[in-house]
């Protein structure tokens, strides 16, 4: 089973600040890494697929990069509505797995 | 845009069987996608349960494989989850999804005597 480890577990950032979340895979997963945003009492929403592919309707301040075992989600110019928990997810091999989540708080 | 809607009992007794259905609209379950079930215990992270292709081919999480069955009903454009011998540890929000892109709103299942 591929283990995804996110860091940090929690981040508190001021509005207009920058957020960087990393996701490290226990073995190479190519670009089969996806990022989700989950707000309280909502289902996860896809932000980035296949490491760096943008999703229609997702603000351009969200971007992803990486391949192999190391991946990054970047949120530029943080807005209040970005307060949420962010998860990475791999679809490279079975069983599919998720990172433990990173909670982003707005200061 | 594809929409998915989970349905099923919200309260189960221990040792019972969890049965959920995911209705797919604005899209065909016979499309080239895997259809999945994911769960999230209250206040915790996401756990992948398993997935099915419209042909009936399935993949399951080894941690649940002995208790899980996922099936598809193409005539109703839906797929289902069955989890037997439930315990309190199975209490969670259950989501159905298409590939990596579309998820349902989820349904809360509580296991309690």
PDB file of N, CA, C and O in Angstrom, chain B residues 18-48:
ATOM      1  N   UNK B  18     -24.730  -3.017   6.207  1.00  0.00           N
ATOM      2  CA  UNK B  18     -24.869  -1.678   5.638  1.00  0.00           C
ATOM      3  C   UNK B  18     -25.115  -1.822   4.137  1.00  0.00           C
ATOM      4  O   UNK B  18     -24.355  -2.519   3.448  1.00  0.00           O
ATOM      5  N   UNK B  19     -26.174  -1.209   3.649  1.00  0.00           N
ATOM      6  CA  UNK B  19     -26.475  -1.241   2.208  1.00  0.00           C
ATOM      7  C   UNK B  19     -26.751   0.175   1.722  1.00  0.00           C
ATOM      8  O   UNK B  19     -27.691   0.821   2.196  1.00  0.00           O
ATOM      9  N   UNK B  20     -25.935   0.641   0.804  1.00  0.00           N
ATOM     10  CA  UNK B  20     -26.093   1.975   0.239  1.00  0.00           C
ATOM     11  C   UNK B  20     -26.149   1.901  -1.275  1.00  0.00           C
ATOM     12  O   UNK B  20     -25.540   1.009  -1.882  1.00  0.00           O
ATOM     13  N   UNK B  21     -26.856   2.854  -1.853  1.00  0.00           N
ATOM     14  CA  UNK B  21     -26.953   2.952  -3.298  1.00  0.00           C
ATOM     15  C   UNK B  21     -26.504   4.324  -3.744  1.00  0.00           C
ATOM     16  O   UNK B  21     -26.753   5.320  -3.058  1.00  0.00           O
ATOM     17  N   UNK B  22     -25.861   4.390  -4.886  1.00  0.00           N
ATOM     18  CA  UNK B  22     -25.436   5.651  -5.482  1.00  0.00           C
ATOM     19  C   UNK B  22     -26.104   5.796  -6.846  1.00  0.00           C
ATOM     20  O   UNK B  22     -25.814   5.014  -7.771  1.00  0.00           O
ATOM     21  N   UNK B  23     -27.003   6.754  -6.943  1.00  0.00           N
ATOM     22  CA  UNK B  23     -27.699   7.009  -8.202  1.00  0.00           C
ATOM     23  C   UNK B  23     -26.909   8.013  -9.022  1.00  0.00           C
ATOM     24  O   UNK B  23     -26.515   9.072  -8.516  1.00  0.00           O
ATOM     25  N   UNK B  24     -26.686   7.678 -10.281  1.00  0.00           N
ATOM     26  CA  UNK B  24     -25.912   8.537 -11.173  1.00  0.00           C
ATOM     27  C   UNK B  24     -26.858   9.249 -12.141  1.00  0.00           C
ATOM     28  O   UNK B  24     -27.693   8.615 -12.780  1.00  0.00           O
ATOM     29  N   UNK B  25     -26.733  10.565 -12.236  1.00  0.00           N
ATOM     30  CA  UNK B  25     -27.550  11.328 -13.174  1.00  0.00           C
ATOM     31  C   UNK B  25     -26.673  12.229 -14.027  1.00  0.00           C
ATOM     32  O   UNK B  25     -25.542  12.535 -13.649  1.00  0.00           O
ATOM     33  N   UNK B  26     -27.212  12.644 -15.160  1.00  0.00           N
ATOM     34  CA  UNK B  26     -26.474  13.470 -16.124  1.00  0.00           C
ATOM     35  C   UNK B  26     -25.205  12.782 -16.589  1.00  0.00           C
ATOM     36  O   UNK B  26     -24.202  13.447 -16.884  1.00  0.00           O
ATOM     37  N   UNK B  27     -25.251  11.471 -16.669  1.00  0.00           N
ATOM     38  CA  UNK B  27     -24.107  10.700 -17.118  1.00  0.00           C
ATOM     39  C   UNK B  27     -24.450   9.225 -17.085  1.00  0.00           C
ATOM     40  O   UNK B  27     -25.387   8.826 -16.382  1.00  0.00           O
ATOM     41  N   UNK B  28     -23.702   8.410 -17.830  1.00  0.00           N
ATOM     42  CA  UNK B  28     -23.976   6.985 -17.888  1.00  0.00           C
ATOM     43  C   UNK B  28     -22.980   6.190 -17.065  1.00  0.00           C
ATOM     44  O   UNK B  28     -21.771   6.422 -17.133  1.00  0.00           O
ATOM     45  N   UNK B  29     -23.529   5.244 -16.317  1.00  0.00           N
ATOM     46  CA  UNK B  29     -22.650   4.388 -15.531  1.00  0.00           C
ATOM     47  C   UNK B  29     -21.860   3.452 -16.438  1.00  0.00           C
ATOM     48  O   UNK B  29     -20.900   2.827 -15.995  1.00  0.00           O
ATOM     49  N   UNK B  30     -22.237   3.368 -17.685  1.00  0.00           N
ATOM     50  CA  UNK B  30     -21.517   2.536 -18.647  1.00  0.00           C
ATOM     51  C   UNK B  30     -20.379   3.288 -19.330  1.00  0.00           C
ATOM     52  O   UNK B  30     -19.745   2.761 -20.254  1.00  0.00           O
ATOM     53  N   UNK B  31     -20.127   4.508 -18.905  1.00  0.00           N
ATOM     54  CA  UNK B  31     -19.007   5.275 -19.453  1.00  0.00           C
ATOM     55  C   UNK B  31     -17.688   4.685 -18.948  1.00  0.00           C
ATOM     56  O   UNK B  31     -17.672   3.875 -18.016  1.00  0.00           O
ATOM     57  N   UNK B  32     -16.608   5.109 -19.534  1.00  0.00           N
ATOM     58  CA  UNK B  32     -15.291   4.543 -19.200  1.00  0.00           C
ATOM     59  C   UNK B  32     -14.732   5.140 -17.918  1.00  0.00           C
ATOM     60  O   UNK B  32     -13.775   5.912 -17.932  1.00  0.00           O
ATOM     61  N   UNK B  33     -15.371   4.791 -16.817  1.00  0.00           N
ATOM     62  CA  UNK B  33     -14.937   5.294 -15.509  1.00  0.00           C
ATOM     63  C   UNK B  33     -15.055   4.197 -14.461  1.00  0.00           C
ATOM     64  O   UNK B  33     -15.868   3.298 -14.586  1.00  0.00           O
ATOM     65  N   UNK B  34     -14.258   4.342 -13.439  1.00  0.00           N
ATOM     66  CA  UNK B  34     -14.427   3.524 -12.256  1.00  0.00           C
ATOM     67  C   UNK B  34     -15.316   4.288 -11.287  1.00  0.00           C
ATOM     68  O   UNK B  34     -15.199   5.493 -11.118  1.00  0.00           O
ATOM     69  N   UNK B  35     -16.214   3.567 -10.627  1.00  0.00           N
ATOM     70  CA  UNK B  35     -17.162   4.160  -9.692  1.00  0.00           C
ATOM     71  C   UNK B  35     -16.788   3.667  -8.304  1.00  0.00           C
ATOM     72  O   UNK B  35     -16.672   2.468  -8.088  1.00  0.00           O
ATOM     73  N   UNK B  36     -16.636   4.597  -7.377  1.00  0.00           N
ATOM     74  CA  UNK B  36     -16.020   4.238  -6.111  1.00  0.00           C
ATOM     75  C   UNK B  36     -16.866   4.578  -4.891  1.00  0.00           C
ATOM     76  O   UNK B  36     -17.813   5.372  -4.967  1.00  0.00           O
ATOM     77  N   UNK B  37     -16.477   3.961  -3.775  1.00  0.00           N
ATOM     78  CA  UNK B  37     -17.017   4.286  -2.457  1.00  0.00           C
ATOM     79  C   UNK B  37     -15.852   4.682  -1.561  1.00  0.00           C
ATOM     80  O   UNK B  37     -14.820   4.019  -1.544  1.00  0.00           O
ATOM     81  N   UNK B  38     -16.042   5.765  -0.825  1.00  0.00           N
ATOM     82  CA  UNK B  38     -15.049   6.300   0.110  1.00  0.00           C
ATOM     83  C   UNK B  38     -15.800   6.639   1.398  1.00  0.00           C
ATOM     84  O   UNK B  38     -16.973   7.027   1.362  1.00  0.00           O
ATOM     85  N   UNK B  39     -15.154   6.482   2.531  1.00  0.00           N
ATOM     86  CA  UNK B  39     -15.821   6.845   3.773  1.00  0.00           C
ATOM     87  C   UNK B  39     -14.921   7.719   4.641  1.00  0.00           C
ATOM     88  O   UNK B  39     -13.705   7.763   4.465  1.00  0.00           O
ATOM     89  N   UNK B  40     -15.561   8.392   5.595  1.00  0.00           N
ATOM     90  CA  UNK B  40     -14.862   9.328   6.462  1.00  0.00           C
ATOM     91  C   UNK B  40     -15.492   9.290   7.843  1.00  0.00           C
ATOM     92  O   UNK B  40     -16.572   9.849   8.049  1.00  0.00           O
ATOM     93  N   UNK B  41     -14.859   8.648   8.814  1.00  0.00           N
ATOM     94  CA  UNK B  41     -15.373   8.679  10.180  1.00  0.00           C
ATOM     95  C   UNK B  41     -15.428  10.109  10.682  1.00  0.00           C
ATOM     96  O   UNK B  41     -14.645  10.962  10.243  1.00  0.00           O
ATOM     97  N   UNK B  42     -16.330  10.389  11.603  1.00  0.00           N
ATOM     98  CA  UNK B  42     -16.472  11.752  12.113  1.00  0.00           C
ATOM     99  C   UNK B  42     -15.149  12.322  12.618  1.00  0.00           C
ATOM    100  O   UNK B  42     -14.473  11.703  13.439  1.00  0.00           O
ATOM    101  N   UNK B  43     -14.762  13.482  12.101  1.00  0.00           N
ATOM    102  CA  UNK B  43     -13.556  14.163  12.541  1.00  0.00           C
ATOM    103  C   UNK B  43     -12.256  13.536  12.061  1.00  0.00           C
ATOM    104  O   UNK B  43     -11.178  13.948  12.502  1.00  0.00           O
ATOM    105  N   UNK B  44     -12.356  12.553  11.153  1.00  0.00           N
ATOM    106  CA  UNK B  44     -11.149  11.868  10.696  1.00  0.00           C
ATOM    107  C   UNK B  44     -10.955  12.008   9.192  1.00  0.00           C
ATOM    108  O   UNK B  44     -11.687  12.731   8.518  1.00  0.00           O
ATOM    109  N   UNK B  45      -9.958  11.301   8.666  1.00  0.00           N
ATOM    110  CA  UNK B  45      -9.611  11.400   7.256  1.00  0.00           C
ATOM    111  C   UNK B  45     -10.414  10.463   6.376  1.00  0.00           C
ATOM    112  O   UNK B  45     -11.348   9.799   6.815  1.00  0.00           O
ATOM    113  N   UNK B  46     -10.003  10.424   5.109  1.00  0.00           N
ATOM    114  CA  UNK B  46     -10.721   9.680   4.079  1.00  0.00           C
ATOM    115  C   UNK B  46     -10.142   8.278   3.896  1.00  0.00           C
ATOM    116  O   UNK B  46      -8.922   8.093   3.889  1.00  0.00           O
ATOM    117  N   UNK B  47     -11.046   7.312   3.720  1.00  0.00           N
ATOM    118  CA  UNK B  47     -10.641   5.924   3.492  1.00  0.00           C
ATOM    119  C   UNK B  47     -11.317   5.398   2.232  1.00  0.00           C
ATOM    120  O   UNK B  47     -12.555   5.429   2.130  1.00  0.00           O
ATOM    121  N   UNK B  48     -10.530   4.917   1.314  1.00  0.00           N
ATOM    122  CA  UNK B  48     -11.064   4.319   0.092  1.00  0.00           C
ATOM    123  C   UNK B  48     -11.569   2.910   0.400  1.00  0.00           C
ATOM    124  O   UNK B  48     -10.850   2.091   0.975  1.00  0.00           O
TER     125      UNK B  48
END
